[in-house]
């Protein structure tokens, strides 16, 4: 598949996730077989105000390509300014968030709330594509709510104004992440749009990934929540899609080793103080499924240094005789 002139050599990528899909996690997922990764969403207003945190979120490493920096906002001019800044970090693609359902985003007229105004969606895409020399994509949902099931209309406005691909999550903003995602809307977009369509929602393993690809005809799938504490999911999906085989699940020891590697990257990029605070949620996810490890997951919420993590890992190994 190509998004504009960018070759995507695979069928499963990492979905953008605020507070999760930072540089460390994106690198881990690429290593584990994700063919494409998208950054945490970056506030266009934050960039225009030269907010340091917003700028940091756009940092891209040499190990991530092909990758996208995702921007959010509801003002075409501000989005264009942010796009110019994002280009300095040399991503392969710029992605526009029109799908975030979080109240603090959608409640301010950004994210999925934009879908209530398809014309504005098109204006934002046009403003960004006019300043960008790389492809621009858009992430949307099925609609804002049951009264605004207009994914196809929004997608068409975006494509007409220069979008090179559309990624769609098969739920409305009001549904958040339940009940099951509607894959029929993904199939409908694939049938109607002249650009690649990327499916998202309820991909948890190789079987579900293949089912979405076969059912909808979409060009690629994105994995979000199912990758938390489980970056092996990309390798598993690739193996199932291309060979029809299920690979062996990682052992407890392999999960601990990956956890240590992941947290080390976070601390390297963000410093130990900030890094360990942000790593706590990842540690809890890696320990999920260790039968009887609830106490260790609780302890993860109090870790302050990387040495604390190493001691926790040693205690886990002793407990489970690894």
XYZ file of C-alpha atoms in Angstrom:
322
model
C 0.000 0.000 0.000
C 1.008 3.593 -0.579
C -0.198 6.626 1.298
C 0.570 9.329 -1.199
C 4.157 8.567 -2.149
C 4.940 6.759 1.126
C 5.212 2.974 0.881
C 3.711 1.037 3.790
C 5.142 -2.459 3.694
C 2.701 -4.347 5.863
C -0.882 -4.629 7.051
C -0.887 -3.742 10.758
C 0.166 -0.497 12.413
C 0.027 1.196 15.796
C -2.959 3.468 16.382
C -2.414 6.876 17.958
C -3.043 6.816 21.705
C -2.678 9.826 23.965
C -0.380 9.169 26.898
C 0.732 5.841 25.438
C 2.094 6.037 21.887
C 5.235 7.992 22.742
C 8.567 7.548 21.002
C 9.655 4.672 23.251
C 6.470 2.660 22.667
C 6.457 3.379 18.937
C 10.014 2.083 18.628
C 9.110 -1.085 20.548
C 6.080 -1.684 18.330
C 8.071 -1.144 15.134
C 10.611 -3.661 16.386
C 7.792 -6.125 17.035
C 6.389 -5.846 13.515
C 4.196 -2.746 13.281
C 4.585 -1.494 9.713
C 3.477 2.037 10.572
C 3.118 4.103 13.751
C 1.299 7.306 14.657
C 2.304 9.728 17.399
C 0.268 10.894 20.332
C -2.005 13.726 19.272
C -0.404 17.157 19.388
C -2.365 20.320 20.112
C -2.123 22.805 17.256
C -2.758 25.636 19.704
C -0.027 24.305 21.968
C 2.384 24.358 19.042
C 1.350 27.887 18.061
C 1.973 29.005 21.655
C 5.385 27.285 21.505
C 4.413 24.954 24.331
C 7.413 22.770 25.124
C 5.329 19.667 25.842
C 3.595 19.915 22.449
C 6.930 20.243 20.688
C 8.370 17.225 22.495
C 5.463 15.065 21.329
C 6.498 15.631 17.707
C 9.999 14.192 18.109
C 10.545 11.274 15.727
C 13.478 8.859 15.900
C 15.276 7.125 13.051
C 13.812 3.773 14.167
C 10.156 4.720 13.608
C 9.795 5.285 9.872
C 7.330 5.217 8.275
C 5.544 7.243 10.898
C 3.030 10.042 11.247
C 2.757 13.008 13.576
C -0.873 13.558 14.530
C -2.271 17.056 15.067
C -5.581 18.161 16.537
C -7.416 21.470 16.552
C -10.441 23.187 15.047
C -8.926 26.263 13.388
C -7.587 25.800 9.832
C -4.964 28.554 10.117
C -3.659 27.300 13.466
C -3.515 23.745 12.134
C -1.484 24.981 9.161
C 1.017 26.693 11.467
C 1.327 23.526 13.544
C 1.817 21.473 10.395
C 4.751 23.643 9.342
C 6.369 23.070 12.730
C 5.696 19.327 12.625
C 7.444 19.055 9.260
C 10.702 20.128 10.911
C 10.732 16.801 12.779
C 10.735 14.904 9.465
C 7.751 12.572 9.828
C 6.654 10.676 6.733
C 3.007 11.667 7.089
C 0.876 14.264 8.879
C -2.297 12.880 10.434
C -5.269 14.997 11.500
C -7.300 13.837 14.491
C -11.030 14.029 13.878
C -11.837 10.967 15.950
C -10.837 11.527 19.577
C -13.917 11.048 21.803
C -12.353 12.317 25.049
C -14.541 15.027 26.611
C -11.624 17.423 27.119
C -10.912 17.243 23.370
C -14.334 16.813 21.765
C -15.867 19.108 24.377
C -13.725 21.930 23.022
C -14.862 21.385 19.448
C -11.852 19.296 18.435
C -11.371 15.602 17.764
C -14.594 13.812 16.851
C -16.683 16.958 17.454
C -15.362 18.212 14.111
C -17.463 15.554 12.384
C -20.566 17.608 13.176
C -19.242 20.148 10.669
C -18.046 18.326 7.513
C -17.285 21.579 5.691
C -14.892 22.633 8.463
C -13.238 19.208 8.266
C -12.531 19.864 4.604
C -11.206 23.363 5.320
C -8.778 22.008 7.917
C -7.477 19.335 5.549
C -7.051 21.902 2.783
C -5.151 24.283 5.070
C -2.748 21.517 6.157
C -2.194 20.017 2.700
C -1.410 23.433 1.252
C 1.602 23.833 3.558
C 2.726 20.203 3.569
C 5.116 18.486 1.174
C 4.265 15.068 2.638
C 0.959 13.146 2.577
C -1.846 14.177 4.929
C -4.230 11.597 6.410
C -7.292 11.885 8.631
C -8.493 9.733 11.543
C -12.276 9.744 12.007
C -15.003 7.695 13.699
C -18.329 6.324 12.528
C -19.800 9.658 13.602
C -20.130 11.897 16.629
C -23.309 10.213 17.884
C -26.299 8.313 16.500
C -27.676 11.559 15.053
C -24.437 12.220 13.167
C -23.515 8.948 11.422
C -21.755 10.795 8.632
C -18.352 9.148 8.297
C -18.636 8.831 4.517
C -19.641 12.471 4.063
C -16.771 13.689 6.273
C -14.301 11.375 4.554
C -15.370 12.633 1.124
C -14.871 16.256 2.182
C -11.414 15.339 3.481
C -10.395 13.475 0.330
C -11.713 16.229 -1.936
C -9.467 18.652 -0.050
C -6.317 16.584 -0.297
C -6.356 13.735 2.239
C -4.253 10.795 1.012
C -5.868 8.169 3.280
C -8.654 7.826 5.829
C -8.418 5.830 9.049
C -11.736 5.028 10.688
C -12.747 3.636 14.068
C -16.095 1.875 13.824
C -17.762 3.546 16.809
C -19.214 6.980 17.492
C -17.620 9.364 19.946
C -20.509 8.846 22.358
C -19.922 5.079 22.304
C -16.271 5.585 23.262
C -14.962 1.974 23.174
C -18.134 -0.084 23.693
C -20.101 -1.963 22.360
C -18.534 -3.789 19.429
C -17.176 -1.679 16.589
C -19.210 -1.443 13.378
C -17.015 -2.797 10.597
C -19.670 -2.250 7.916
C -18.897 1.465 7.867
C -15.248 0.624 7.170
C -16.322 -1.523 4.204
C -18.560 1.282 2.944
C -15.721 3.801 2.984
C -13.431 1.352 1.227
C -16.045 0.860 -1.478
C -16.628 4.581 -2.030
C -13.275 6.309 -1.516
C -10.435 6.558 -4.062
C -7.736 6.535 -1.350
C -6.555 3.842 1.106
C -8.878 3.122 4.020
C -7.404 1.990 7.339
C -9.601 0.068 9.779
C -9.567 0.423 13.558
C -11.611 -1.037 16.393
C -11.676 -4.425 18.143
C -8.466 -5.817 16.643
C -7.155 -8.078 19.410
C -5.266 -10.855 17.617
C -4.484 -12.405 14.261
C -7.964 -13.849 13.820
C -9.737 -10.513 14.332
C -7.215 -8.671 12.134
C -7.746 -11.107 9.270
C -11.494 -10.952 9.728
C -11.488 -7.147 9.441
C -9.275 -7.235 6.358
C -11.437 -9.897 4.697
C -14.773 -8.421 5.772
C -14.127 -4.782 4.949
C -11.470 -4.940 2.239
C -9.561 -2.216 4.076
C -5.919 -1.665 3.165
C -4.469 -1.884 6.662
C -5.570 -2.256 10.281
C -4.500 -0.282 13.316
C -4.112 -1.808 16.774
C -4.612 0.369 19.814
C -5.552 -0.839 23.286
C -4.707 -4.489 22.543
C -1.035 -3.528 22.228
C -0.787 -2.246 25.812
C 1.670 -4.499 27.601
C 1.554 -6.664 24.486
C 3.721 -5.290 21.649
C 4.062 -8.882 20.399
C 0.575 -8.530 18.931
C 2.054 -7.067 15.746
C 4.296 -10.073 15.229
C 1.377 -12.380 16.006
C -0.909 -10.686 13.491
C 1.750 -10.716 10.774
C 2.437 -14.391 11.338
C -1.238 -15.307 11.228
C -1.986 -13.198 8.144
C 0.987 -14.319 6.103
C 1.395 -17.937 7.221
C -1.873 -18.844 8.901
C -0.018 -19.854 12.054
C -0.370 -18.769 15.663
C 2.975 -18.032 17.275
C 3.672 -19.045 20.840
C 2.659 -16.436 23.401
C 5.606 -14.753 25.170
C 6.701 -16.358 28.403
C 6.532 -14.534 31.721
C 10.293 -14.031 31.551
C 10.113 -12.572 28.027
C 7.407 -10.184 29.177
C 9.562 -9.021 32.076
C 12.535 -8.497 29.762
C 10.445 -6.474 27.322
C 9.003 -4.436 30.178
C 12.500 -3.559 31.420
C 13.610 -2.637 27.897
C 10.534 -0.488 27.312
C 10.856 1.386 30.604
C 14.575 1.935 29.990
C 13.712 3.650 26.715
C 11.129 5.846 28.413
C 13.681 6.922 31.039
C 16.324 7.551 28.385
C 14.036 9.854 26.424
C 12.262 11.604 29.298
C 14.605 11.320 32.255
C 14.128 8.952 35.158
C 11.871 11.204 37.235
C 9.254 11.824 34.553
C 9.927 8.532 32.806
C 9.151 6.320 35.782
C 5.921 8.148 36.504
C 4.789 7.636 32.925
C 6.046 4.042 32.898
C 3.849 2.929 35.807
C 0.791 2.308 33.616
C 2.877 0.309 31.128
C 4.344 -1.820 33.927
C 0.858 -2.655 35.192
C -0.153 -3.742 31.689
C 2.911 -5.967 31.278
C 2.129 -7.649 34.604
C -1.521 -8.212 33.707
C -2.176 -11.919 33.358
C 0.458 -12.953 35.887
C -1.849 -15.008 38.078
C -1.766 -13.719 41.627
C 0.305 -10.648 40.740
C -2.209 -7.994 41.858
C 0.138 -6.908 44.644
C 2.944 -6.367 42.146
C 0.668 -4.287 39.909
C -0.236 -2.151 42.918
C 3.452 -1.754 43.705
C 4.041 -0.593 40.122
C 2.053 2.537 40.926
C 4.663 3.571 43.494
C 7.892 2.983 41.562
C 10.151 6.038 41.422
C 13.467 4.822 39.967
C 14.597 2.295 37.397
C 16.346 0.390 40.184
C 12.944 0.114 41.886
C 11.699 -1.592 38.744
C 14.631 -3.997 38.674
C 13.888 -4.966 42.274
C 10.234 -5.500 41.415
C 11.223 -7.720 38.487
C 13.500 -9.765 40.732
C 10.689 -10.241 43.234
C 8.323 -11.322 40.475
C 10.872 -13.823 39.195
C 11.327 -15.269 42.667
C 7.602 -15.504 43.227
C 6.966 -17.286 39.962
C 10.273 -19.232 40.047
C 11.379 -17.883 36.674
